[in-house]
Short mmCIF file of C-alpha atoms in Angstrom, two decimals:
data_model
loop_
_atom_site.label_atom_id
_atom_site.label_comp_id
_atom_site.label_asym_id
_atom_site.label_seq_id
_atom_site.Cartn_x
_atom_site.Cartn_y
_atom_site.Cartn_z
CA MET A 1 -145.97 201.99 28.77
CA GLU A 2 -146.48 198.41 27.97
CA GLU A 3 -144.70 196.04 30.49
CA LYS A 4 -142.08 193.46 29.37
CA PRO A 5 -142.56 189.73 30.41
CA TYR A 6 -138.97 189.67 30.86
CA PRO A 7 -136.36 191.93 32.57
CA VAL A 8 -133.72 192.00 29.74
CA PRO A 9 -134.58 192.52 26.11
CA LEU A 10 -134.11 189.35 24.21
CA SER A 11 -132.20 191.17 21.45
CA ARG A 12 -129.51 192.08 24.11
CA ILE A 13 -129.21 188.50 25.32
CA ARG A 14 -129.09 187.22 21.79
CA GLN A 15 -126.43 189.71 20.46
CA THR A 16 -124.26 190.75 23.12
CA GLU A 17 -124.71 188.58 26.26
CA TYR A 18 -123.75 185.12 24.92
CA PRO A 19 -120.00 184.79 24.61
CA LEU A 20 -119.93 182.57 21.69
CA LEU A 21 -121.68 184.99 19.51
CA ASN A 22 -118.50 186.91 18.71
CA ASP A 23 -120.02 189.11 15.71
CA PRO A 24 -123.83 189.38 15.46
CA GLU A 25 -123.28 190.89 12.04
CA LEU A 26 -122.00 187.49 10.71
CA PHE A 27 -123.90 185.11 13.10
CA ASP A 28 -127.23 184.79 14.22
CA LEU A 29 -128.68 182.93 17.16
CA ILE A 30 -131.83 180.83 17.09
CA TYR A 31 -133.32 179.58 20.36
CA VAL A 32 -134.59 176.05 20.35
CA ALA A 33 -135.38 173.44 23.07
CA ASN A 34 -132.01 171.61 23.00
CA ALA A 35 -129.30 170.50 20.52
CA THR A 36 -131.37 167.89 19.00
CA ALA A 37 -134.13 170.48 18.11
CA ALA A 38 -131.37 172.61 16.42
CA ILE A 39 -129.90 169.48 14.43
CA LYS A 40 -133.67 168.80 13.28
CA LEU A 41 -134.18 172.44 12.41
CA VAL A 42 -131.13 172.17 9.91
CA SER A 43 -132.52 169.02 8.50
CA GLU A 44 -135.69 170.72 7.67
CA GLY A 45 -134.03 173.48 5.95
CA PHE A 46 -131.85 170.98 3.80
CA SER A 47 -134.82 168.90 2.89
CA GLY A 48 -136.66 172.03 1.52
CA TYR A 49 -133.83 173.63 -0.33
CA ALA A 50 -133.62 171.38 -3.28
CA PRO A 51 -136.52 168.92 -3.02
CA ALA A 52 -135.92 167.49 -6.55
CA GLN A 53 -132.19 166.80 -6.12
CA GLY A 54 -132.39 165.98 -2.21
CA PHE A 55 -129.28 166.58 -0.06
CA TRP A 56 -126.08 164.39 0.67
CA CYS A 57 -125.14 164.06 4.37
CA GLY A 58 -121.72 162.91 5.72
CA TYR A 59 -121.46 162.14 9.51
CA HIS A 60 -118.57 160.97 11.59
CA ALA A 61 -118.95 157.61 13.44
CA ASP A 62 -118.35 159.33 16.73
CA SER A 63 -121.68 161.30 16.35
CA HIS A 64 -124.58 161.51 18.84
CA THR A 65 -127.51 159.79 17.64
CA SER A 66 -129.42 162.85 16.89
CA LEU A 67 -126.68 163.72 14.19
CA VAL A 68 -126.93 160.18 12.88
CA GLY A 69 -130.61 160.54 12.20
CA LEU A 70 -129.83 163.20 9.54
CA ARG A 71 -129.28 160.36 7.13
CA GLN A 72 -132.88 159.43 7.08
CA LEU A 73 -133.63 162.69 5.32
CA ALA A 74 -130.77 162.70 2.95
CA SER A 75 -132.54 161.30 -0.05
CA ALA A 76 -129.42 161.94 -2.19
CA GLY A 77 -127.32 159.42 -0.07
CA SER A 78 -125.12 159.40 3.05
CA ARG A 79 -121.78 158.28 4.18
CA CYS A 80 -120.43 157.41 7.67
CA PHE A 81 -116.73 158.28 8.01
CA PHE A 82 -115.42 155.71 10.49
CA THR A 83 -112.23 157.48 11.16
CA ASP A 84 -110.59 161.13 11.12
CA THR A 85 -108.36 159.92 8.39
CA GLU A 86 -111.24 159.03 6.23
CA VAL A 87 -112.60 162.66 6.69
CA ASP A 88 -109.06 164.07 5.87
CA ASP A 89 -108.71 162.01 2.80
CA TRP A 90 -112.25 163.07 1.63
CA LEU A 91 -111.53 166.78 2.16
CA HIS A 92 -108.12 166.31 0.44
CA THR A 93 -109.87 164.89 -2.71
CA GLY A 94 -112.32 167.61 -3.20
CA ALA A 95 -114.98 166.55 -0.79
CA THR A 96 -116.99 164.59 -3.35
CA ALA A 97 -119.97 162.20 -2.54
CA GLN A 98 -119.18 159.41 -4.47
CA THR A 99 -118.91 156.85 -1.88
CA GLN A 100 -122.37 156.53 -0.24
CA GLU A 101 -124.05 154.29 2.11
CA THR A 102 -127.34 154.68 0.34
CA SER A 103 -127.54 154.49 -3.32
CA SER A 104 -129.47 157.34 -5.15
CA SER A 105 -129.89 157.91 -8.90
CA ARG A 106 -130.12 161.66 -8.37
CA GLU A 107 -127.27 164.04 -8.47
CA PRO A 108 -127.04 165.74 -4.96
CA GLY A 109 -128.03 169.20 -5.08
CA ILE A 110 -126.17 170.16 -1.73
CA GLY A 111 -124.35 168.48 1.00
CA LEU A 112 -124.01 168.63 4.75
CA PHE A 113 -121.09 167.33 6.67
CA ALA A 114 -121.96 166.65 10.42
CA TYR A 115 -119.86 165.99 13.39
CA PRO A 116 -119.40 166.52 17.18
CA ALA A 117 -116.75 168.80 18.54
CA GLN A 118 -116.34 166.40 21.33
CA SER A 119 -117.58 162.67 21.60
CA ASN A 120 -120.54 162.29 24.00
CA MET A 121 -119.28 158.78 24.79
CA ASN A 122 -115.59 159.12 25.98
CA GLY A 123 -114.92 162.93 25.66
CA ARG A 124 -112.48 162.53 22.59
CA ARG A 125 -112.26 165.94 20.87
CA LEU A 126 -112.27 166.20 17.03
CA PRO A 127 -110.39 168.69 14.85
CA LEU A 128 -112.14 171.90 14.67
CA ASP A 129 -110.42 173.02 11.46
CA TRP A 130 -112.75 170.75 9.32
CA PRO A 131 -115.29 173.42 8.56
CA ARG A 132 -112.57 175.60 7.06
CA ARG A 133 -111.12 172.70 4.95
CA LEU A 134 -114.65 171.73 3.94
CA ARG A 135 -115.27 175.35 2.74
CA GLN A 136 -112.11 175.40 0.67
CA SER A 137 -112.66 171.98 -0.67
CA ALA A 138 -116.15 172.77 -1.75
CA SER A 139 -114.88 175.87 -3.52
CA ASN A 140 -112.23 173.74 -5.37
CA SER A 141 -114.84 171.13 -6.44
CA ASN A 142 -117.71 173.35 -7.28
CA ARG A 143 -119.82 171.84 -4.53
CA GLU A 144 -122.19 173.42 -2.23
CA LEU A 145 -121.25 171.86 0.87
CA TYR A 146 -122.14 173.12 4.51
CA SER A 147 -120.89 172.14 7.87
CA LEU A 148 -122.94 171.23 10.99
CA LEU A 149 -121.13 171.06 14.33
CA ASP A 150 -122.53 169.27 17.39
CA ALA A 151 -120.98 171.39 20.27
CA ALA A 152 -123.32 170.27 22.99
CA ALA A 153 -120.83 168.15 24.99
CA TYR A 154 -117.87 170.51 24.00
CA VAL A 155 -119.31 173.76 25.35
CA ALA A 156 -120.06 172.37 28.80
CA THR A 157 -116.30 172.89 29.63
CA ALA A 158 -114.68 174.70 26.94
CA GLN A 159 -114.88 177.93 25.03
CA LEU A 160 -115.95 177.57 21.49
CA ASP A 161 -114.05 180.31 19.46
CA LEU A 162 -116.17 181.57 16.77
CA SER A 163 -114.04 184.73 16.34
CA ASP A 164 -112.87 183.71 12.83
CA HIS A 165 -115.89 183.85 10.51
CA GLY A 166 -113.94 181.88 7.76
CA THR A 167 -113.11 179.06 10.00
CA ALA A 168 -116.36 178.80 11.85
CA PRO A 169 -119.02 176.13 11.22
CA ASP A 170 -122.05 177.07 9.04
CA PHE A 171 -124.10 175.65 11.77
CA THR A 172 -123.59 174.89 15.52
CA ALA A 173 -125.98 173.09 17.74
CA LEU A 174 -125.59 173.36 21.57
CA SER A 175 -127.67 173.06 24.91
CA PHE A 176 -127.32 175.73 27.37
CA TYR A 177 -128.45 173.48 30.37
CA LYS A 178 -125.09 171.37 29.63
CA ILE A 179 -123.29 174.52 30.44
CA PHE A 180 -125.29 176.04 33.39
CA GLY A 181 -127.79 173.28 34.38
CA PHE A 182 -130.69 175.74 34.06
CA PRO A 183 -132.52 177.05 31.93
CA ASP A 184 -133.57 174.16 29.80
CA LEU A 185 -132.77 175.88 26.54
CA GLY A 186 -130.76 175.14 23.50
CA ALA A 187 -129.65 177.17 20.40
CA LEU A 188 -128.64 177.04 16.85
CA ILE A 189 -125.76 179.43 15.81
CA VAL A 190 -126.01 180.14 12.03
CA ARG A 191 -123.40 181.86 9.64
CA LYS A 192 -125.54 184.36 8.03
CA ASN A 193 -123.80 183.43 4.68
CA ALA A 194 -125.41 180.02 5.07
CA GLY A 195 -128.75 180.96 6.50
CA HIS A 196 -130.52 181.13 3.28
CA VAL A 197 -130.67 177.19 3.23
CA LEU A 198 -132.74 177.24 6.34
CA LEU A 199 -135.31 179.63 5.08
CA LYS A 200 -136.30 176.91 2.40
CA ARG A 201 -137.96 174.66 4.93
CA SER A 202 -141.60 173.81 4.25
CA TYR A 203 -143.10 174.31 7.68
CA PHE A 204 -143.80 177.68 9.28
CA GLY A 205 -145.12 178.50 12.72
CA GLY A 206 -146.70 181.43 14.47
CA GLY A 207 -144.55 184.43 14.57
CA THR A 208 -142.31 183.51 11.66
CA VAL A 209 -144.44 184.94 8.72
CA ASP A 210 -145.79 188.37 7.79
CA MET A 211 -149.01 187.02 5.90
CA VAL A 212 -150.66 183.87 5.39
CA ILE A 213 -153.50 183.31 2.78
CA ASN A 214 -155.83 180.50 3.07
CA GLY A 215 -157.63 179.83 -0.11
CA VAL A 216 -158.81 177.26 -2.43
CA ASP A 217 -156.88 178.35 -5.52
CA ASP A 218 -154.53 180.84 -3.64
CA VAL A 219 -152.37 179.32 -0.80
CA TRP A 220 -149.69 181.64 0.02
CA HIS A 221 -147.38 182.82 2.89
CA ALA A 222 -144.79 185.44 3.32
CA THR A 223 -141.69 184.52 5.52
CA LYS A 224 -140.39 187.45 7.75
CA GLN A 225 -137.20 188.72 6.29
CA SER A 226 -135.87 191.21 8.68
CA ALA A 227 -133.77 188.65 10.73
CA LEU A 228 -132.96 185.09 10.24
CA HIS A 229 -134.22 184.14 13.92
CA GLU A 230 -137.51 185.74 13.47
CA ALA A 231 -138.20 183.49 10.31
CA LEU A 232 -137.29 180.34 12.41
CA GLU A 233 -138.43 180.52 16.00
CA ASP A 234 -141.79 179.08 15.66
CA GLY A 235 -144.43 180.15 18.21
CA THR A 236 -144.08 182.02 21.47
CA PRO A 237 -140.50 182.59 22.50
CA ALA A 238 -139.44 180.75 25.73
CA PHE A 239 -138.96 184.09 27.19
CA HIS A 240 -138.89 182.79 30.86
CA SER A 241 -135.81 180.63 29.95
CA ILE A 242 -134.25 183.18 27.80
CA ALA A 243 -134.47 185.70 30.51
CA ALA A 244 -132.99 183.03 33.10
CA LEU A 245 -130.07 182.58 30.57
CA HIS A 246 -128.99 186.04 31.22
CA CYS A 247 -128.82 185.38 34.93
CA ALA A 248 -126.91 182.04 34.26
CA LEU A 249 -124.44 183.76 32.26
CA ASP A 250 -123.84 186.39 34.85
CA VAL A 251 -123.51 183.92 37.60
CA HIS A 252 -121.43 181.52 35.77
CA THR A 253 -118.92 184.28 35.07
CA LYS A 254 -118.80 185.56 38.58
CA LEU A 255 -118.22 181.97 39.96
CA PHE A 256 -115.75 180.74 37.37
CA GLY A 257 -114.48 183.65 35.66
CA SER A 258 -113.97 182.01 32.25
CA MET A 259 -114.61 178.85 30.28
CA GLY A 260 -110.84 178.57 30.05
CA ASN A 261 -110.61 178.26 33.94
CA VAL A 262 -113.42 175.49 33.76
CA SER A 263 -111.34 173.95 31.05
CA LYS A 264 -108.10 173.80 33.05
CA HIS A 265 -109.93 172.65 36.38
CA THR A 266 -111.91 169.78 34.91
CA GLY A 267 -109.11 168.67 32.83
CA CYS A 268 -106.95 168.29 35.86
CA LEU A 269 -109.61 166.35 37.66
CA ALA A 270 -110.14 163.95 34.75
CA HIS A 271 -106.46 163.30 34.24
CA THR A 272 -106.14 162.51 37.96
CA LEU A 273 -109.03 160.13 37.85
CA TYR A 274 -107.75 158.52 34.52
CA ASN A 275 -104.40 157.83 35.99
CA ARG A 276 -105.84 156.14 39.26
CA LEU A 277 -108.27 154.13 37.45
CA SER A 278 -105.67 152.94 34.82
CA SER A 279 -103.25 151.91 37.75
CA LEU A 280 -105.90 149.54 39.60
CA THR A 281 -105.31 145.87 39.67
CA HIS A 282 -106.77 142.99 41.59
CA ALA A 283 -104.66 140.89 44.03
CA ASN A 284 -103.77 138.69 41.10
CA ASP A 285 -102.58 141.64 38.95
CA ASN A 286 -105.56 141.52 36.66
CA PRO A 287 -106.65 145.02 35.58
CA VAL A 288 -109.89 146.22 37.35
CA CYS A 289 -110.83 148.71 34.58
CA THR A 290 -110.78 148.78 30.85
CA ILE A 291 -110.86 152.49 29.65
CA TYR A 292 -111.98 153.38 26.21
CA LYS A 293 -109.83 156.21 25.33
CA ASP A 294 -108.57 157.13 21.69
CA LYS A 295 -104.88 156.60 21.02
CA THR A 296 -104.61 160.11 19.89
CA ALA A 297 -106.32 161.61 22.90
CA ASP A 298 -104.31 162.95 25.85
CA TYR A 299 -106.13 163.97 29.12
CA GLN A 300 -103.26 166.79 29.43
CA ASP A 301 -104.22 168.29 26.30
CA PRO A 302 -107.72 170.01 26.05
CA ARG A 303 -107.46 170.09 22.23
CA THR A 304 -107.72 166.32 22.02
CA GLN A 305 -109.63 165.23 25.24
CA GLY A 306 -112.49 166.63 27.42
CA PRO A 307 -113.00 165.64 31.00
CA THR A 308 -114.99 162.54 30.35
CA ILE A 309 -113.87 158.91 31.12
CA ALA A 310 -115.83 155.98 29.51
CA PHE A 311 -114.91 152.57 31.03
CA ASN A 312 -116.13 148.93 32.20
CA LEU A 313 -114.97 147.08 35.24
CA GLN A 314 -113.83 143.39 35.36
CA ASP A 315 -113.62 141.06 38.26
CA ASN A 316 -110.42 139.29 39.34
CA ARG A 317 -111.16 136.50 36.67
CA GLY A 318 -111.45 138.89 33.94
CA GLU A 319 -115.16 138.63 33.60
CA TRP A 320 -117.25 141.79 32.91
CA ILE A 321 -119.03 143.54 35.71
CA GLY A 322 -122.67 144.71 34.69
CA LYS A 323 -123.02 148.26 34.19
CA SER A 324 -126.67 148.11 35.47
CA ASP A 325 -125.58 146.89 38.96
CA PHE A 326 -122.66 149.18 39.22
CA GLU A 327 -125.08 152.17 38.59
CA ARG A 328 -127.57 151.05 41.23
CA LEU A 329 -124.60 150.94 43.64
CA ALA A 330 -123.45 154.02 42.62
CA THR A 331 -126.89 155.67 43.00
CA LEU A 332 -127.32 154.18 46.59
CA ASN A 333 -123.85 155.64 47.51
CA GLY A 334 -124.81 159.29 46.24
CA ILE A 335 -122.81 159.09 42.97
CA GLN A 336 -124.59 160.28 39.71
CA LEU A 337 -123.08 158.78 36.50
CA ARG A 338 -124.21 157.58 33.07
CA THR A 339 -124.33 153.94 31.92
CA GLY A 340 -125.35 152.14 28.51
CA GLY A 341 -125.23 153.10 25.02
CA VAL A 342 -125.12 156.83 25.81
CA CYS A 343 -126.78 157.58 22.56
CA ASN A 344 -123.48 157.05 20.57
CA PRO A 345 -123.93 153.98 18.55
CA GLY A 346 -120.87 154.38 16.46
CA GLY A 347 -118.37 154.88 19.57
CA ILE A 348 -120.09 151.97 21.31
CA ALA A 349 -119.68 149.67 18.34
CA ARG A 350 -116.16 150.63 17.90
CA TYR A 351 -114.75 150.53 21.20
CA LEU A 352 -116.75 147.44 22.43
CA GLU A 353 -115.99 145.79 19.03
CA LEU A 354 -119.50 144.89 18.17
CA TYR A 355 -120.02 144.17 14.54
CA PRO A 356 -123.50 144.88 13.01
CA ARG A 357 -124.27 141.13 13.00
CA GLU A 358 -123.54 140.93 16.66
CA LEU A 359 -125.79 144.11 17.31
CA ARG A 360 -128.66 142.67 15.58
CA GLU A 361 -128.37 139.31 17.52
CA ASN A 362 -128.22 141.41 20.57
CA PHE A 363 -131.46 143.06 19.66
CA ALA A 364 -133.00 139.65 18.98
CA GLU A 365 -131.98 138.53 22.27
CA GLY A 366 -133.87 141.31 23.89
CA LEU A 367 -131.33 144.15 24.30
CA ARG A 368 -133.16 147.59 24.21
CA CYS A 369 -132.16 151.04 25.11
CA GLY A 370 -132.04 151.37 29.09
CA ASN A 371 -132.64 147.73 29.90
CA ASP A 372 -130.43 145.58 31.92
CA PHE A 373 -129.18 143.31 29.33
CA ASP A 374 -125.51 144.06 30.37
CA ILE A 375 -123.43 141.36 28.90
CA LEU A 376 -124.33 139.36 25.87
CA ASN A 377 -122.26 136.64 24.04
CA GLY A 378 -119.34 137.56 26.22
CA LYS A 379 -119.15 141.22 25.53
CA PRO A 380 -120.60 144.29 27.43
CA THR A 381 -123.44 145.95 25.62
CA GLY A 382 -122.62 149.56 27.05
CA ILE A 383 -120.17 151.57 29.16
CA ILE A 384 -119.94 153.45 32.43
CA ARG A 385 -119.40 157.26 31.91
CA VAL A 386 -118.33 159.72 34.21
CA SER A 387 -117.94 163.40 33.25
CA PHE A 388 -116.78 166.39 35.26
CA GLY A 389 -118.16 169.83 35.42
CA ALA A 390 -117.24 173.25 36.66
CA MET A 391 -118.60 172.50 40.28
CA SER A 392 -116.70 169.12 40.53
CA ASN A 393 -113.63 168.91 42.87
CA MET A 394 -111.00 166.69 44.02
CA ARG A 395 -113.21 165.53 46.75
CA ASP A 396 -115.37 163.92 44.13
CA VAL A 397 -112.47 161.99 42.71
CA GLU A 398 -111.50 160.81 46.26
CA ALA A 399 -115.05 159.72 46.69
CA PHE A 400 -115.45 157.89 43.43
CA MET A 401 -112.18 156.05 44.05
CA SER A 402 -113.51 155.15 47.51
CA PHE A 403 -116.59 153.82 45.72
CA ILE A 404 -114.53 151.68 43.08
CA ASP A 405 -112.54 150.01 45.74
CA MET A 406 -115.56 147.79 46.65
CA PHE A 407 -115.08 146.22 43.26
CA ILE A 408 -111.40 145.37 43.83
CA ASP A 409 -110.37 141.80 44.92
CA ARG A 410 -107.76 142.28 47.61
CA GLY A 411 -106.92 138.66 48.03
CA SER A 412 -107.02 137.11 51.63
CA GLY A 413 -104.42 139.29 53.07
CA PRO A 414 -105.03 142.25 55.49
CA ASN A 415 -106.34 144.50 52.96
CA SER A 416 -109.28 142.14 51.89
CA LYS A 417 -111.97 144.16 53.72
CA SER A 418 -115.33 145.05 52.30
CA ARG A 419 -115.73 148.61 51.34
CA GLN A 420 -117.82 149.32 54.36
CA GLY A 421 -115.20 147.56 56.55
CA ILE A 422 -112.30 149.83 55.02
CA LEU A 423 -114.20 153.12 55.74
CA LEU A 424 -115.79 152.22 59.09
CA GLY A 425 -113.12 149.82 60.53
CA ASN A 426 -115.70 147.18 60.73
CA PRO A 427 -115.42 144.33 58.38
CA LYS A 428 -118.14 142.39 59.83
CA LEU A 429 -121.26 142.45 57.42
CA ASP A 430 -123.84 139.78 57.59
CA PHE A 431 -123.73 138.90 53.82
CA GLU A 432 -125.51 135.62 54.29
CA ASN A 433 -128.58 137.10 55.61
CA SER A 434 -128.56 140.48 53.76
CA THR A 435 -131.55 139.55 51.58
CA GLN A 436 -133.62 138.97 54.78
CA HIS A 437 -132.54 141.99 56.77
CA HIS A 438 -132.52 144.85 54.05
CA SER A 439 -135.38 146.13 52.04
CA LYS A 440 -135.41 147.30 48.45
CA PRO A 441 -133.47 150.35 47.61
CA SER A 442 -135.27 153.59 46.90
CA LEU A 443 -134.31 153.43 43.27
CA ASN A 444 -136.32 153.96 40.01
CA THR A 445 -134.25 152.36 37.23
CA GLY A 446 -136.21 154.41 34.65
CA CYS A 447 -136.72 151.58 32.15
CA GLU A 448 -140.31 150.68 32.87
CA ALA A 449 -141.31 151.18 29.24
CA ASP A 450 -138.47 148.84 28.04
CA CYS A 451 -139.01 145.87 30.23
CA GLN A 452 -142.10 143.95 29.19
CA ASP A 453 -141.49 140.66 31.13
CA GLY A 454 -140.30 142.05 34.45
CA ASN A 455 -142.02 142.00 37.97
CA ILE A 456 -143.52 145.30 39.24
CA ALA A 457 -143.01 145.75 43.09
CA GLU A 458 -143.66 148.25 45.67
CA PHE A 459 -140.98 148.52 48.26
CA LYS A 460 -139.86 150.75 51.14
CA ALA A 461 -136.76 152.98 51.32
CA PHE A 462 -133.85 151.91 53.36
CA ASP A 463 -134.75 154.04 56.22
CA GLY A 464 -138.19 152.29 56.56
CA SER A 465 -140.11 155.22 54.99
CA ASN A 466 -142.67 154.88 52.35
CA GLN A 467 -140.67 156.94 49.71
CA GLY A 468 -139.98 153.98 47.49
CA HIS A 469 -140.95 153.65 43.91
CA ALA A 470 -142.46 151.09 41.75
CA TYR A 471 -139.82 149.56 39.36
CA ILE A 472 -139.50 146.83 36.94
CA VAL A 473 -136.88 144.09 37.35
CA HIS A 474 -135.59 142.12 34.43
CA VAL A 475 -136.08 138.29 35.21
CA SER A 476 -132.89 136.57 34.10
CA THR A 477 -132.60 132.92 33.53
CA GLU A 478 -129.19 132.98 34.94
CA ARG A 479 -128.45 133.02 38.76
CA PRO A 480 -126.99 136.60 39.23
CA GLN A 481 -123.89 137.27 41.43
CA CYS A 482 -123.13 140.35 43.42
CA PRO A 483 -120.49 142.45 41.73
CA VAL A 484 -118.87 143.60 44.95
CA ALA A 485 -115.50 142.06 45.54
CA GLY A 486 -115.38 140.09 48.74
CA CYS A 487 -118.94 139.40 48.67
CA SER A 488 -119.71 137.75 45.23
CA MET A 489 -122.82 136.09 46.45
CA ILE A 490 -124.84 134.25 43.98
CA MET A 491 -128.58 135.04 44.29
CA PRO A 492 -131.68 133.18 43.39
CA SER A 493 -132.93 135.91 41.13
CA ARG A 494 -132.35 139.48 39.96
CA LYS A 495 -134.92 140.67 42.35
CA GLN A 496 -133.07 139.37 45.39
CA LEU A 497 -129.89 140.67 44.06
CA LEU A 498 -131.37 144.17 43.88
CA THR A 499 -132.38 143.67 47.57
CA HIS A 500 -129.06 142.45 48.36
CA LEU A 501 -127.22 145.43 47.04
CA GLU A 502 -128.61 147.54 49.74
CA VAL A 503 -126.09 146.16 52.15
CA HIS A 504 -123.34 147.74 50.14
CA LYS A 505 -124.80 151.34 50.67
CA MET A 506 -122.38 153.33 52.85
CA PRO A 507 -124.38 154.43 55.93
CA ALA A 508 -124.44 158.05 57.42
CA SER A 509 -121.50 157.29 59.92
CA CYS A 510 -119.44 156.25 56.75
CA HIS A 511 -120.35 159.50 55.15
CA ARG A 512 -119.23 161.52 58.33
CA LYS A 513 -116.00 159.71 58.29
CA LEU A 514 -115.40 160.59 54.59
CA LEU A 515 -115.81 164.29 55.72
CA ARG A 516 -113.16 163.94 58.44
CA ILE A 517 -110.81 162.48 55.77
CA PHE A 518 -111.72 165.44 53.09
CA GLY A 519 -111.57 168.09 55.90
CA SER A 520 -114.75 169.63 54.40
CA LYS A 521 -117.42 171.40 56.46
CA THR A 522 -120.19 171.22 53.58
CA ALA A 523 -121.39 167.95 55.08
CA ALA A 524 -124.23 166.70 52.86
CA LYS A 525 -122.44 166.12 49.61
CA ALA A 526 -118.86 165.29 50.27
CA SER A 527 -119.26 161.55 49.11
CA ALA A 528 -121.57 162.43 46.10
CA ILE A 529 -120.31 163.22 42.64
CA ALA A 530 -121.76 165.95 40.55
CA PHE A 531 -121.37 164.23 37.41
CA MET A 532 -122.96 165.61 34.40
CA SER A 533 -125.15 163.28 32.15
CA ASP A 534 -125.38 164.37 28.58
CA SER A 535 -127.70 162.48 26.36
#
C-alpha cells in the first residue's frame, strides 16, 4: 500500500474539517500561501476572463493594500468608495461603473467589488450584506458583477457565516495563521457559481492541467475540470501545513469551544482597554490618547467593531509622541504591537487627515514604509495598533496600562513618579547619566532596507551578553527628546536616545511585582501582551 505523506486526507480537511466551508457542494476551498495570494489569484482570473474588455474594480477606502492593488490590473477602470454611504448609493442605483478613478474607452466586461470584513487598521467591521445586495443590483442592471471579501482580520476572532449561499461573497480571502498562529497557510473560498471566472486565468502550473502540448504550430493545454481547486492550486500542495491545519482546528476547538466564545472574550478585553485609554489625562487635563474609532462602531457590538484599537499618544503640551520610540519601549518591556501605516493607506489618510498633496510631500521628505519618520509637518505619519486574540486576557490589559502610565505627566504632586518608581517603590533613577551607564537595547528595528543614510552599529544586550543585533538608526537633524513623562531628556542624537531608552525597561524585579499584583503563577509572560500583528 502506498504511504500517504500526511495523516489526514486533504479532501477531508478541505470539505469537512474547516467550519467556514458550510456546504462543499456550493463552495470550494483553494489553498494558497496567504490572503494576499488569494486576492492575487482572483485578479489573475478576472484579467483573463475578458481580455478585450478588461474588468472594472471597485474597492472600499478601508481596504488593505493588497486589495487596493487590484486597481492596477483593472484596465476597464476602478473606483475607490470612501464611505459606506457611497457604497450603499452605488448599490441602490444599480451598481453601474460610471464614476471611475481611471478613464477607459472600453466598456467593462465584468466587474469586481472588493472590501474588507474588518478594517485591519482600527478593527471597524463593515456590512456583510453587501454581496447579497450586489448580486441583486447586478441582476437588475444586467451587469456581471462579483464580490471579493477580505476576511483575514475578521476571522481571527469571529465566525464568518457562509451558510446562506445567496448572501455569501463570491470570493473570500483569509489567512489561517491569523486564526491559529500556525500553520502558515491561506485560503480562497469560492462560490462554485462564480468559479468559472477563475478558470480563465492565463497561467497554469504543475498539477493543474491534464495535458500540455509544446509545439511550434500547436501550443495547447487542457485544464483539469474535475474540481475547481485542482485547476487552481499550482504545484505541490503544502501538505505539511495542510495536515497541521487539521491539528490546529482540533486544538482551537478544544481550547476555546467556538469562535463565538473568542469573539465575546476579545470584545470584552478591547472594550475595557478602550474605556481606560479614553479616560487618561495628563495633570493639566490634556488627553493622553487620540483613538481612531469610527463614529458608527461600538466596542460592545461585534457587528460593528472588532477587538482592535488604533491610537496615538500626546504629551501634556498636546504634541505627538513618535510611534517608533513607543514601539521600541514596548518591545523592551515585553509588549508586542504594531505601529506605522499598517498596510491600510485609506484608513491612515482618513483618520490622520492626510491629503494626497501632504502624502506626496511626506514621501519627498523621506517617509518610507517602516522607517522612523514619525511626525512630519505637525501630523503623525502612522498609528499605534493593539489587537487582542483568543489567548489574550485581562492581565494583558493591566500590563499594557502599566506601560502606558510612563507616558502620563502626573505633575509635581505625590503621583509624579516615573514608571519604574511607581512599580518598584523607588523613584530614584539616574536619568542624567543614563546614556553613560546603559548599553544599547537588544532590538532589531526591521527597517534596514529602508534607511539609506543611517548608522550601523553593533551593540550588546542589556544583560551584557553578545545577543545584540546590528541595526540602522535614522540620523535626525533635530535633537530628539525622550517620550517618557517625568524624564523628557533632550538627547544630542537619535543614537543616544535609543541608548537612553534602555533605562525605562522594567527589570526582572518589576516583573515579579506585577505577578504578585495579578496573582498569576505563570511567571514568564505576565507583563507581556500577546498582541496579534496582521499585515
